[in-house]
Amino acid sequence: MDSTGWHLQRWDRLTCDALHAIYVLRQRVFVVEQRCAYLDADGHDPRAWHLWHDPGTGLDACARLFAPGVKYPEASVGRVVTAPEVRGTGLGRRLVAQSLLALESIAGEVPVRISAQAHLERFYKSFGFVTEGSAYMEDDIPHLAMVRPSGGVVTL
Ligand SMILES: CC(C)(COP(=O)(O)OP(=O)(O)OC[C@H]1O[C@@H](n2cnc3c(N)ncnc32)[C@H](O)[C@@H]1OP(=O)(O)O)[C@@H](O)C(=O)NCCC(=O)NCCS
């Protein structure tokens, strides 16, 4: 953990408490808030790095990161989520920026592919992601394939 509350850990080094807190936030938002009956524990977590933020009062943001060649040929970020009570405070922007910096520390300067909820296209574009093709349905929610070329600058 660093002094700002960010943690980055491989699956096999996660504690039960950290994993539980990650699953609580993801299910609270992706299943309950978004009213989407889908399998959050989809089998990819063991191959991911897990990034989360806990300022000392509990986990309020997380994402999972894949090195190149694991989920896609490119690196990837998924399950990007902040707790409803901290939305609009800039934590979501910091989460994506920290994810890109963490991927850089894991894999170097590499392209990053995401499957983004379509209404967040502008948010991800602001980090240098470029939309590929048109929207498709994933778990009944419109998504867009977006790729960020390698070498972009990340500012926190
Ligand atoms: C997407 C999410 C992580 C953003 O977190 P946040 O804490 O609200 O982020 P910030 O306060 O840093 O705001 C980030 C930007 O996202 C935009 N944004 C957030 N929710 C949005 C929405 N539903 N529709 C459109 N834009 C949205 C904000 O307007 C803001 O834009 P700005 O920087 O130009 O002002 C958060 O809303 C979330 O967890 N949503 C539910 C889970 C989800 O859908 N995750 C994305 C999967 S691809």
Short mmCIF file of N, CA and C and ligand atoms in Angstrom, two decimals:
data_model
loop_
_atom_site.label_atom_id
_atom_site.label_comp_id
_atom_site.label_asym_id
_atom_site.label_seq_id
_atom_site.Cartn_x
_atom_site.Cartn_y
_atom_site.Cartn_z
N MET A 1 0.83 -1.20 0.00
CA MET A 1 0.00 0.00 0.00
C MET A 1 0.87 1.25 0.00
N ASP A 2 0.45 2.29 -0.71
CA ASP A 2 1.18 3.55 -0.61
C ASP A 2 0.42 4.50 0.32
N SER A 3 1.02 5.68 0.55
CA SER A 3 0.47 6.58 1.57
C SER A 3 -0.90 7.13 1.19
N THR A 4 -1.28 6.99 -0.08
CA THR A 4 -2.57 7.52 -0.50
C THR A 4 -3.68 6.48 -0.47
N GLY A 5 -3.36 5.27 0.01
CA GLY A 5 -4.40 4.26 0.17
C GLY A 5 -4.55 3.30 -0.99
N TRP A 6 -3.66 3.38 -2.00
CA TRP A 6 -3.76 2.47 -3.15
C TRP A 6 -3.00 1.18 -2.86
N HIS A 7 -3.59 0.06 -3.26
CA HIS A 7 -2.97 -1.27 -3.10
C HIS A 7 -2.97 -1.96 -4.45
N LEU A 8 -1.89 -2.70 -4.74
CA LEU A 8 -1.81 -3.50 -5.96
C LEU A 8 -1.30 -4.87 -5.56
N GLN A 9 -2.04 -5.92 -5.95
CA GLN A 9 -1.64 -7.25 -5.50
C GLN A 9 -2.00 -8.31 -6.54
N ARG A 10 -1.12 -9.31 -6.66
CA ARG A 10 -1.47 -10.47 -7.47
C ARG A 10 -2.49 -11.31 -6.74
N TRP A 11 -3.25 -12.09 -7.50
CA TRP A 11 -4.30 -12.95 -6.93
C TRP A 11 -3.79 -13.81 -5.78
N ASP A 12 -2.65 -14.49 -6.00
CA ASP A 12 -2.20 -15.46 -5.00
C ASP A 12 -1.61 -14.80 -3.76
N ARG A 13 -1.58 -13.47 -3.75
CA ARG A 13 -1.12 -12.75 -2.56
C ARG A 13 -2.25 -11.96 -1.91
N LEU A 14 -3.46 -12.06 -2.43
CA LEU A 14 -4.59 -11.35 -1.82
C LEU A 14 -4.97 -12.02 -0.50
N THR A 15 -5.30 -11.24 0.50
CA THR A 15 -5.84 -11.83 1.72
C THR A 15 -7.33 -12.12 1.51
N CYS A 16 -7.87 -12.99 2.34
CA CYS A 16 -9.32 -13.26 2.26
C CYS A 16 -10.10 -11.97 2.49
N ASP A 17 -9.65 -11.14 3.43
CA ASP A 17 -10.37 -9.89 3.73
C ASP A 17 -10.38 -8.95 2.52
N ALA A 18 -9.23 -8.83 1.85
CA ALA A 18 -9.18 -7.94 0.68
C ALA A 18 -10.08 -8.48 -0.43
N LEU A 19 -10.00 -9.77 -0.70
CA LEU A 19 -10.82 -10.35 -1.75
C LEU A 19 -12.31 -10.18 -1.43
N HIS A 20 -12.67 -10.39 -0.18
CA HIS A 20 -14.07 -10.24 0.21
C HIS A 20 -14.54 -8.81 -0.03
N ALA A 21 -13.70 -7.83 0.35
CA ALA A 21 -14.09 -6.43 0.17
C ALA A 21 -14.23 -6.09 -1.32
N ILE A 22 -13.36 -6.64 -2.16
CA ILE A 22 -13.46 -6.42 -3.62
C ILE A 22 -14.78 -7.00 -4.14
N TYR A 23 -15.08 -8.22 -3.74
CA TYR A 23 -16.32 -8.84 -4.23
C TYR A 23 -17.56 -8.11 -3.70
N VAL A 24 -17.50 -7.62 -2.48
CA VAL A 24 -18.65 -6.88 -1.94
C VAL A 24 -18.92 -5.65 -2.81
N LEU A 25 -17.86 -4.86 -3.11
CA LEU A 25 -18.08 -3.64 -3.90
C LEU A 25 -18.54 -3.99 -5.32
N ARG A 26 -17.89 -4.95 -5.93
CA ARG A 26 -18.27 -5.29 -7.32
C ARG A 26 -19.72 -5.78 -7.39
N GLN A 27 -20.10 -6.65 -6.47
CA GLN A 27 -21.47 -7.19 -6.53
C GLN A 27 -22.50 -6.13 -6.15
N ARG A 28 -22.11 -5.27 -5.20
CA ARG A 28 -23.01 -4.19 -4.80
C ARG A 28 -23.33 -3.29 -5.99
N VAL A 29 -22.33 -3.01 -6.81
CA VAL A 29 -22.54 -2.09 -7.93
C VAL A 29 -22.99 -2.83 -9.20
N PHE A 30 -22.18 -3.79 -9.66
CA PHE A 30 -22.47 -4.39 -10.96
C PHE A 30 -23.72 -5.28 -10.94
N VAL A 31 -24.01 -5.90 -9.81
CA VAL A 31 -25.18 -6.79 -9.75
C VAL A 31 -26.39 -6.04 -9.19
N VAL A 32 -26.23 -5.45 -7.99
CA VAL A 32 -27.39 -4.86 -7.31
C VAL A 32 -27.74 -3.49 -7.91
N GLU A 33 -26.79 -2.55 -7.92
CA GLU A 33 -27.09 -1.20 -8.40
C GLU A 33 -27.48 -1.22 -9.88
N GLN A 34 -26.75 -1.97 -10.68
CA GLN A 34 -27.03 -1.99 -12.12
C GLN A 34 -28.10 -3.03 -12.49
N ARG A 35 -28.64 -3.69 -11.47
CA ARG A 35 -29.73 -4.67 -11.67
C ARG A 35 -29.40 -5.62 -12.82
N CYS A 36 -28.28 -6.30 -12.66
CA CYS A 36 -27.80 -7.17 -13.73
C CYS A 36 -27.43 -8.53 -13.11
N ALA A 37 -28.22 -9.55 -13.42
CA ALA A 37 -27.94 -10.88 -12.86
C ALA A 37 -26.86 -11.54 -13.71
N TYR A 38 -25.60 -11.31 -13.35
CA TYR A 38 -24.51 -11.90 -14.12
C TYR A 38 -23.48 -12.47 -13.16
N LEU A 39 -22.62 -13.33 -13.70
CA LEU A 39 -21.64 -14.00 -12.84
C LEU A 39 -20.41 -13.12 -12.70
N ASP A 40 -20.33 -12.40 -11.57
CA ASP A 40 -19.18 -11.51 -11.35
C ASP A 40 -17.88 -12.31 -11.23
N ALA A 41 -17.93 -13.42 -10.50
CA ALA A 41 -16.74 -14.27 -10.35
C ALA A 41 -16.66 -15.18 -11.58
N ASP A 42 -16.16 -14.58 -12.69
CA ASP A 42 -16.25 -15.24 -14.00
C ASP A 42 -15.06 -16.13 -14.33
N GLY A 43 -14.17 -16.32 -13.38
CA GLY A 43 -13.02 -17.20 -13.63
C GLY A 43 -11.76 -16.47 -14.04
N HIS A 44 -11.85 -15.18 -14.35
CA HIS A 44 -10.66 -14.44 -14.80
C HIS A 44 -9.85 -13.86 -13.63
N ASP A 45 -10.46 -13.73 -12.46
CA ASP A 45 -9.76 -13.07 -11.35
C ASP A 45 -8.40 -13.68 -11.01
N PRO A 46 -8.26 -15.02 -11.03
CA PRO A 46 -6.96 -15.59 -10.65
C PRO A 46 -5.81 -15.20 -11.59
N ARG A 47 -6.15 -14.73 -12.81
CA ARG A 47 -5.08 -14.35 -13.75
C ARG A 47 -4.85 -12.84 -13.76
N ALA A 48 -5.55 -12.14 -12.88
CA ALA A 48 -5.48 -10.68 -12.87
C ALA A 48 -4.61 -10.17 -11.71
N TRP A 49 -4.14 -8.94 -11.88
CA TRP A 49 -3.65 -8.15 -10.75
C TRP A 49 -4.84 -7.35 -10.23
N HIS A 50 -4.88 -7.12 -8.93
CA HIS A 50 -6.02 -6.41 -8.35
C HIS A 50 -5.53 -5.10 -7.72
N LEU A 51 -6.20 -4.03 -8.14
CA LEU A 51 -5.87 -2.68 -7.65
C LEU A 51 -7.07 -2.20 -6.84
N TRP A 52 -6.82 -1.66 -5.65
CA TRP A 52 -7.94 -1.11 -4.91
C TRP A 52 -7.50 0.07 -4.06
N HIS A 53 -8.48 0.85 -3.65
CA HIS A 53 -8.24 2.04 -2.83
C HIS A 53 -8.96 1.88 -1.51
N ASP A 54 -8.22 2.06 -0.43
CA ASP A 54 -8.81 2.02 0.91
C ASP A 54 -8.11 3.08 1.74
N PRO A 55 -8.80 4.22 1.98
CA PRO A 55 -8.15 5.32 2.71
C PRO A 55 -8.07 5.05 4.21
N GLY A 56 -8.46 3.84 4.64
CA GLY A 56 -8.44 3.50 6.07
C GLY A 56 -9.84 3.32 6.61
N THR A 57 -10.82 3.63 5.78
CA THR A 57 -12.21 3.53 6.21
C THR A 57 -12.96 2.44 5.46
N GLY A 58 -12.22 1.67 4.66
CA GLY A 58 -12.84 0.60 3.88
C GLY A 58 -12.60 0.79 2.39
N LEU A 59 -12.70 -0.30 1.68
CA LEU A 59 -12.42 -0.27 0.23
C LEU A 59 -13.52 0.51 -0.49
N ASP A 60 -13.11 1.53 -1.28
CA ASP A 60 -14.13 2.33 -1.97
C ASP A 60 -13.93 2.40 -3.49
N ALA A 61 -12.93 1.69 -3.99
CA ALA A 61 -12.73 1.65 -5.44
C ALA A 61 -11.85 0.46 -5.78
N CYS A 62 -12.08 -0.14 -6.93
CA CYS A 62 -11.18 -1.22 -7.35
C CYS A 62 -11.27 -1.46 -8.85
N ALA A 63 -10.29 -2.20 -9.35
CA ALA A 63 -10.26 -2.61 -10.76
C ALA A 63 -9.37 -3.85 -10.84
N ARG A 64 -9.55 -4.60 -11.94
CA ARG A 64 -8.61 -5.71 -12.14
C ARG A 64 -7.85 -5.49 -13.43
N LEU A 65 -6.60 -5.90 -13.42
CA LEU A 65 -5.67 -5.59 -14.51
C LEU A 65 -5.10 -6.87 -15.08
N PHE A 66 -4.99 -6.92 -16.40
CA PHE A 66 -4.43 -8.10 -17.06
C PHE A 66 -3.20 -7.70 -17.87
N ALA A 67 -2.14 -8.46 -17.72
CA ALA A 67 -0.94 -8.25 -18.52
C ALA A 67 -1.26 -8.61 -19.98
N PRO A 68 -0.44 -8.15 -20.92
CA PRO A 68 -0.67 -8.50 -22.32
C PRO A 68 -0.66 -10.02 -22.51
N GLY A 69 -1.57 -10.51 -23.37
CA GLY A 69 -1.59 -11.94 -23.67
C GLY A 69 -2.38 -12.78 -22.69
N VAL A 70 -2.96 -12.16 -21.67
CA VAL A 70 -3.73 -12.94 -20.69
C VAL A 70 -5.20 -12.98 -21.09
N LYS A 71 -5.84 -11.83 -21.19
CA LYS A 71 -7.25 -11.81 -21.62
C LYS A 71 -7.35 -11.44 -23.10
N TYR A 72 -6.53 -10.50 -23.50
CA TYR A 72 -6.44 -10.07 -24.90
C TYR A 72 -4.95 -10.02 -25.25
N PRO A 73 -4.63 -9.89 -26.55
CA PRO A 73 -3.21 -9.69 -26.89
C PRO A 73 -2.65 -8.44 -26.19
N GLU A 74 -3.49 -7.41 -26.06
CA GLU A 74 -3.09 -6.19 -25.36
C GLU A 74 -3.29 -6.38 -23.84
N ALA A 75 -2.73 -5.49 -23.05
CA ALA A 75 -3.07 -5.44 -21.62
C ALA A 75 -4.53 -5.01 -21.49
N SER A 76 -5.09 -5.17 -20.30
CA SER A 76 -6.51 -4.81 -20.15
C SER A 76 -6.82 -4.38 -18.71
N VAL A 77 -7.88 -3.57 -18.61
CA VAL A 77 -8.41 -3.16 -17.31
C VAL A 77 -9.90 -3.48 -17.31
N GLY A 78 -10.41 -4.02 -16.21
CA GLY A 78 -11.82 -4.32 -16.14
C GLY A 78 -12.36 -4.16 -14.72
N ARG A 79 -13.69 -4.36 -14.59
CA ARG A 79 -14.36 -4.26 -13.28
C ARG A 79 -13.96 -2.95 -12.58
N VAL A 80 -13.97 -1.85 -13.38
CA VAL A 80 -13.62 -0.51 -12.86
C VAL A 80 -14.81 0.00 -12.07
N VAL A 81 -14.64 0.26 -10.78
CA VAL A 81 -15.82 0.60 -9.97
C VAL A 81 -15.44 1.46 -8.76
N THR A 82 -16.31 2.46 -8.49
CA THR A 82 -16.18 3.22 -7.23
C THR A 82 -17.49 3.05 -6.45
N ALA A 83 -17.41 3.19 -5.15
CA ALA A 83 -18.60 3.06 -4.30
C ALA A 83 -19.54 4.24 -4.54
N PRO A 84 -20.86 4.00 -4.56
CA PRO A 84 -21.81 5.09 -4.84
C PRO A 84 -21.58 6.33 -3.97
N GLU A 85 -21.20 6.16 -2.72
CA GLU A 85 -21.07 7.31 -1.81
C GLU A 85 -19.85 8.19 -2.09
N VAL A 86 -18.92 7.72 -2.94
CA VAL A 86 -17.76 8.57 -3.26
C VAL A 86 -17.76 9.03 -4.71
N ARG A 87 -18.81 8.74 -5.44
CA ARG A 87 -18.87 9.13 -6.86
C ARG A 87 -18.84 10.65 -6.99
N GLY A 88 -18.26 11.09 -8.09
CA GLY A 88 -18.24 12.52 -8.38
C GLY A 88 -17.17 13.27 -7.61
N THR A 89 -16.29 12.54 -6.91
CA THR A 89 -15.22 13.19 -6.15
C THR A 89 -13.88 13.12 -6.88
N GLY A 90 -13.88 12.52 -8.07
CA GLY A 90 -12.62 12.39 -8.82
C GLY A 90 -11.93 11.05 -8.59
N LEU A 91 -12.51 10.20 -7.72
CA LEU A 91 -11.85 8.92 -7.43
C LEU A 91 -11.86 8.01 -8.66
N GLY A 92 -12.91 8.06 -9.47
CA GLY A 92 -12.97 7.23 -10.67
C GLY A 92 -11.84 7.58 -11.64
N ARG A 93 -11.58 8.87 -11.80
CA ARG A 93 -10.47 9.30 -12.67
C ARG A 93 -9.15 8.81 -12.11
N ARG A 94 -8.98 8.92 -10.78
CA ARG A 94 -7.72 8.46 -10.17
C ARG A 94 -7.58 6.95 -10.31
N LEU A 95 -8.71 6.23 -10.22
CA LEU A 95 -8.67 4.77 -10.35
C LEU A 95 -8.17 4.35 -11.74
N VAL A 96 -8.70 5.01 -12.78
CA VAL A 96 -8.25 4.65 -14.14
C VAL A 96 -6.78 5.05 -14.33
N ALA A 97 -6.41 6.23 -13.84
CA ALA A 97 -5.01 6.67 -13.97
C ALA A 97 -4.08 5.70 -13.23
N GLN A 98 -4.45 5.31 -12.01
CA GLN A 98 -3.62 4.37 -11.23
C GLN A 98 -3.55 3.02 -11.94
N SER A 99 -4.65 2.61 -12.58
CA SER A 99 -4.66 1.33 -13.30
C SER A 99 -3.66 1.36 -14.45
N LEU A 100 -3.65 2.49 -15.20
CA LEU A 100 -2.72 2.60 -16.33
C LEU A 100 -1.27 2.64 -15.84
N LEU A 101 -1.04 3.35 -14.74
CA LEU A 101 0.32 3.40 -14.18
C LEU A 101 0.74 2.02 -13.67
N ALA A 102 -0.20 1.30 -13.04
CA ALA A 102 0.12 -0.04 -12.52
C ALA A 102 0.44 -0.98 -13.67
N LEU A 103 -0.33 -0.89 -14.76
CA LEU A 103 -0.04 -1.74 -15.93
C LEU A 103 1.34 -1.42 -16.49
N GLU A 104 1.69 -0.14 -16.48
CA GLU A 104 3.01 0.26 -16.97
C GLU A 104 4.10 -0.36 -16.11
N SER A 105 3.86 -0.40 -14.78
CA SER A 105 4.89 -0.98 -13.90
C SER A 105 4.94 -2.51 -14.05
N ILE A 106 3.84 -3.13 -14.43
CA ILE A 106 3.80 -4.59 -14.61
C ILE A 106 4.37 -5.00 -15.97
N ALA A 107 3.97 -4.25 -17.02
CA ALA A 107 4.24 -4.72 -18.39
C ALA A 107 5.00 -3.72 -19.25
N GLY A 108 5.31 -2.53 -18.74
CA GLY A 108 5.95 -1.51 -19.57
C GLY A 108 4.90 -0.73 -20.37
N GLU A 109 5.37 0.03 -21.34
CA GLU A 109 4.44 0.84 -22.15
C GLU A 109 3.80 -0.05 -23.20
N VAL A 110 2.56 -0.43 -22.96
CA VAL A 110 1.87 -1.38 -23.85
C VAL A 110 0.48 -0.83 -24.18
N PRO A 111 -0.10 -1.26 -25.31
CA PRO A 111 -1.48 -0.88 -25.59
C PRO A 111 -2.42 -1.54 -24.58
N VAL A 112 -3.54 -0.89 -24.32
CA VAL A 112 -4.50 -1.39 -23.34
C VAL A 112 -5.88 -1.48 -23.98
N ARG A 113 -6.50 -2.66 -23.92
CA ARG A 113 -7.85 -2.86 -24.49
C ARG A 113 -8.86 -2.96 -23.37
N ILE A 114 -10.01 -2.32 -23.54
CA ILE A 114 -11.09 -2.45 -22.57
C ILE A 114 -12.41 -2.72 -23.28
N SER A 115 -13.34 -3.29 -22.54
CA SER A 115 -14.72 -3.40 -23.00
C SER A 115 -15.49 -2.46 -22.07
N ALA A 116 -15.81 -1.27 -22.59
CA ALA A 116 -16.32 -0.19 -21.74
C ALA A 116 -17.83 -0.07 -21.84
N GLN A 117 -18.49 0.22 -20.74
CA GLN A 117 -19.91 0.53 -20.83
C GLN A 117 -20.05 1.78 -21.72
N ALA A 118 -20.96 1.69 -22.71
CA ALA A 118 -21.00 2.69 -23.78
C ALA A 118 -21.20 4.12 -23.27
N HIS A 119 -21.94 4.29 -22.17
CA HIS A 119 -22.20 5.66 -21.72
C HIS A 119 -20.95 6.31 -21.12
N LEU A 120 -19.88 5.53 -20.93
CA LEU A 120 -18.64 6.08 -20.38
C LEU A 120 -17.58 6.34 -21.45
N GLU A 121 -18.00 6.33 -22.73
CA GLU A 121 -17.05 6.50 -23.83
C GLU A 121 -16.22 7.79 -23.67
N ARG A 122 -16.89 8.89 -23.33
CA ARG A 122 -16.17 10.16 -23.21
C ARG A 122 -15.15 10.13 -22.07
N PHE A 123 -15.56 9.49 -20.96
CA PHE A 123 -14.67 9.33 -19.79
C PHE A 123 -13.39 8.60 -20.21
N TYR A 124 -13.53 7.46 -20.90
CA TYR A 124 -12.33 6.69 -21.29
C TYR A 124 -11.55 7.40 -22.39
N LYS A 125 -12.24 8.11 -23.29
CA LYS A 125 -11.53 8.86 -24.34
C LYS A 125 -10.58 9.87 -23.72
N SER A 126 -10.98 10.43 -22.58
CA SER A 126 -10.14 11.45 -21.94
C SER A 126 -8.82 10.87 -21.44
N PHE A 127 -8.70 9.52 -21.41
CA PHE A 127 -7.44 8.87 -21.03
C PHE A 127 -6.68 8.38 -22.27
N GLY A 128 -7.18 8.71 -23.46
CA GLY A 128 -6.49 8.31 -24.68
C GLY A 128 -7.03 7.05 -25.32
N PHE A 129 -8.13 6.48 -24.77
CA PHE A 129 -8.72 5.30 -25.40
C PHE A 129 -9.45 5.72 -26.68
N VAL A 130 -9.36 4.88 -27.69
CA VAL A 130 -10.00 5.13 -28.98
C VAL A 130 -11.03 4.03 -29.23
N THR A 131 -12.23 4.42 -29.66
CA THR A 131 -13.31 3.45 -29.88
C THR A 131 -13.06 2.64 -31.14
N GLU A 132 -13.33 1.32 -31.03
CA GLU A 132 -13.21 0.42 -32.19
C GLU A 132 -14.60 -0.12 -32.52
N GLY A 133 -15.11 0.17 -33.70
CA GLY A 133 -16.39 -0.41 -34.12
C GLY A 133 -17.57 0.18 -33.37
N SER A 134 -18.68 -0.55 -33.41
CA SER A 134 -19.90 -0.03 -32.80
C SER A 134 -20.26 -0.83 -31.54
N ALA A 135 -21.30 -0.36 -30.88
CA ALA A 135 -21.66 -0.94 -29.57
C ALA A 135 -22.18 -2.38 -29.72
N TYR A 136 -21.93 -3.20 -28.71
CA TYR A 136 -22.43 -4.58 -28.66
C TYR A 136 -22.97 -4.80 -27.25
N MET A 137 -23.80 -5.82 -27.11
CA MET A 137 -24.38 -6.09 -25.79
C MET A 137 -23.51 -7.09 -25.02
N GLU A 138 -23.26 -6.77 -23.77
CA GLU A 138 -22.54 -7.69 -22.88
C GLU A 138 -23.33 -7.69 -21.57
N ASP A 139 -23.81 -8.83 -21.15
CA ASP A 139 -24.65 -8.92 -19.95
C ASP A 139 -25.81 -7.91 -20.01
N ASP A 140 -26.39 -7.77 -21.19
CA ASP A 140 -27.55 -6.90 -21.42
C ASP A 140 -27.25 -5.41 -21.30
N ILE A 141 -25.98 -5.03 -21.28
CA ILE A 141 -25.60 -3.61 -21.19
C ILE A 141 -24.78 -3.27 -22.44
N PRO A 142 -25.10 -2.13 -23.13
CA PRO A 142 -24.32 -1.76 -24.32
C PRO A 142 -22.85 -1.46 -23.95
N HIS A 143 -21.94 -2.06 -24.70
CA HIS A 143 -20.50 -1.88 -24.46
C HIS A 143 -19.80 -1.45 -25.74
N LEU A 144 -18.61 -0.89 -25.59
CA LEU A 144 -17.77 -0.51 -26.72
C LEU A 144 -16.38 -1.08 -26.52
N ALA A 145 -15.78 -1.60 -27.60
CA ALA A 145 -14.36 -1.98 -27.54
C ALA A 145 -13.55 -0.70 -27.68
N MET A 146 -12.60 -0.49 -26.78
CA MET A 146 -11.76 0.71 -26.85
C MET A 146 -10.31 0.30 -26.60
N VAL A 147 -9.40 0.93 -27.35
CA VAL A 147 -7.98 0.59 -27.21
C VAL A 147 -7.19 1.88 -26.99
N ARG A 148 -6.28 1.81 -26.03
CA ARG A 148 -5.39 2.95 -25.79
C ARG A 148 -4.00 2.56 -26.31
N PRO A 149 -3.49 3.29 -27.33
CA PRO A 149 -2.18 2.94 -27.87
C PRO A 149 -1.09 3.10 -26.81
N SER A 150 0.01 2.40 -26.98
CA SER A 150 1.11 2.51 -26.00
C SER A 150 1.72 3.91 -26.06
N GLY A 151 2.32 4.29 -24.97
CA GLY A 151 3.10 5.53 -24.98
C GLY A 151 2.36 6.77 -24.54
N GLY A 152 1.08 6.65 -24.22
CA GLY A 152 0.35 7.84 -23.75
C GLY A 152 0.82 8.26 -22.36
N VAL A 153 0.69 9.55 -22.09
CA VAL A 153 1.11 10.06 -20.78
C VAL A 153 -0.05 9.94 -19.80
N VAL A 154 0.23 9.49 -18.58
CA VAL A 154 -0.81 9.40 -17.55
C VAL A 154 -0.55 10.46 -16.51
N THR A 155 -1.58 11.29 -16.24
CA THR A 155 -1.43 12.28 -15.17
C THR A 155 -2.40 11.97 -14.05
N LEU A 156 -1.94 12.05 -12.84
CA LEU A 156 -2.80 11.75 -11.68
C LEU A 156 -3.56 12.98 -11.24
C1 LIG B 1 -17.53 4.88 -13.80
C2 LIG B 1 -17.15 5.20 -12.35
C3 LIG B 1 -16.01 4.27 -11.94
C4 LIG B 1 -16.65 6.66 -12.30
O1 LIG B 1 -16.35 6.93 -10.96
P1 LIG B 1 -16.59 8.36 -10.25
O2 LIG B 1 -16.12 8.18 -8.86
O3 LIG B 1 -17.96 8.84 -10.50
O4 LIG B 1 -15.54 9.20 -11.11
P2 LIG B 1 -15.14 10.73 -11.10
O5 LIG B 1 -15.74 11.47 -9.97
O6 LIG B 1 -13.66 10.75 -11.24
O7 LIG B 1 -15.80 11.23 -12.48
C5 LIG B 1 -15.28 10.73 -13.68
C6 LIG B 1 -16.03 11.15 -14.90
O8 LIG B 1 -16.95 10.12 -15.25
C7 LIG B 1 -18.17 10.68 -15.62
N1 LIG B 1 -19.25 9.75 -15.29
C8 LIG B 1 -19.44 9.08 -14.13
N2 LIG B 1 -20.57 8.36 -14.21
C9 LIG B 1 -21.08 8.59 -15.44
C10 LIG B 1 -22.24 8.13 -16.12
N3 LIG B 1 -23.12 7.31 -15.54
N4 LIG B 1 -22.45 8.57 -17.39
C11 LIG B 1 -21.58 9.40 -17.99
N5 LIG B 1 -20.46 9.87 -17.40
C12 LIG B 1 -20.23 9.46 -16.13
C13 LIG B 1 -18.26 11.92 -14.78
O9 LIG B 1 -19.12 12.86 -15.35
C14 LIG B 1 -16.82 12.42 -14.75
O10 LIG B 1 -16.55 13.22 -15.89
P3 LIG B 1 -15.59 14.51 -15.75
O11 LIG B 1 -14.25 13.99 -15.25
O12 LIG B 1 -15.52 15.02 -17.15
O13 LIG B 1 -16.26 15.41 -14.78
C15 LIG B 1 -18.36 5.05 -11.38
O14 LIG B 1 -19.41 5.89 -11.82
C16 LIG B 1 -18.88 3.63 -11.25
O15 LIG B 1 -18.38 2.85 -10.44
N6 LIG B 1 -19.94 3.29 -12.02
C17 LIG B 1 -20.58 1.99 -11.89
C18 LIG B 1 -19.69 0.87 -12.36
C19 LIG B 1 -19.34 0.99 -13.83
O16 LIG B 1 -20.22 1.15 -14.67
N7 LIG B 1 -18.04 0.87 -14.13
C20 LIG B 1 -17.52 1.04 -15.47
C21 LIG B 1 -17.44 -0.22 -16.19
S1 LIG B 1 -16.80 0.03 -17.84
#
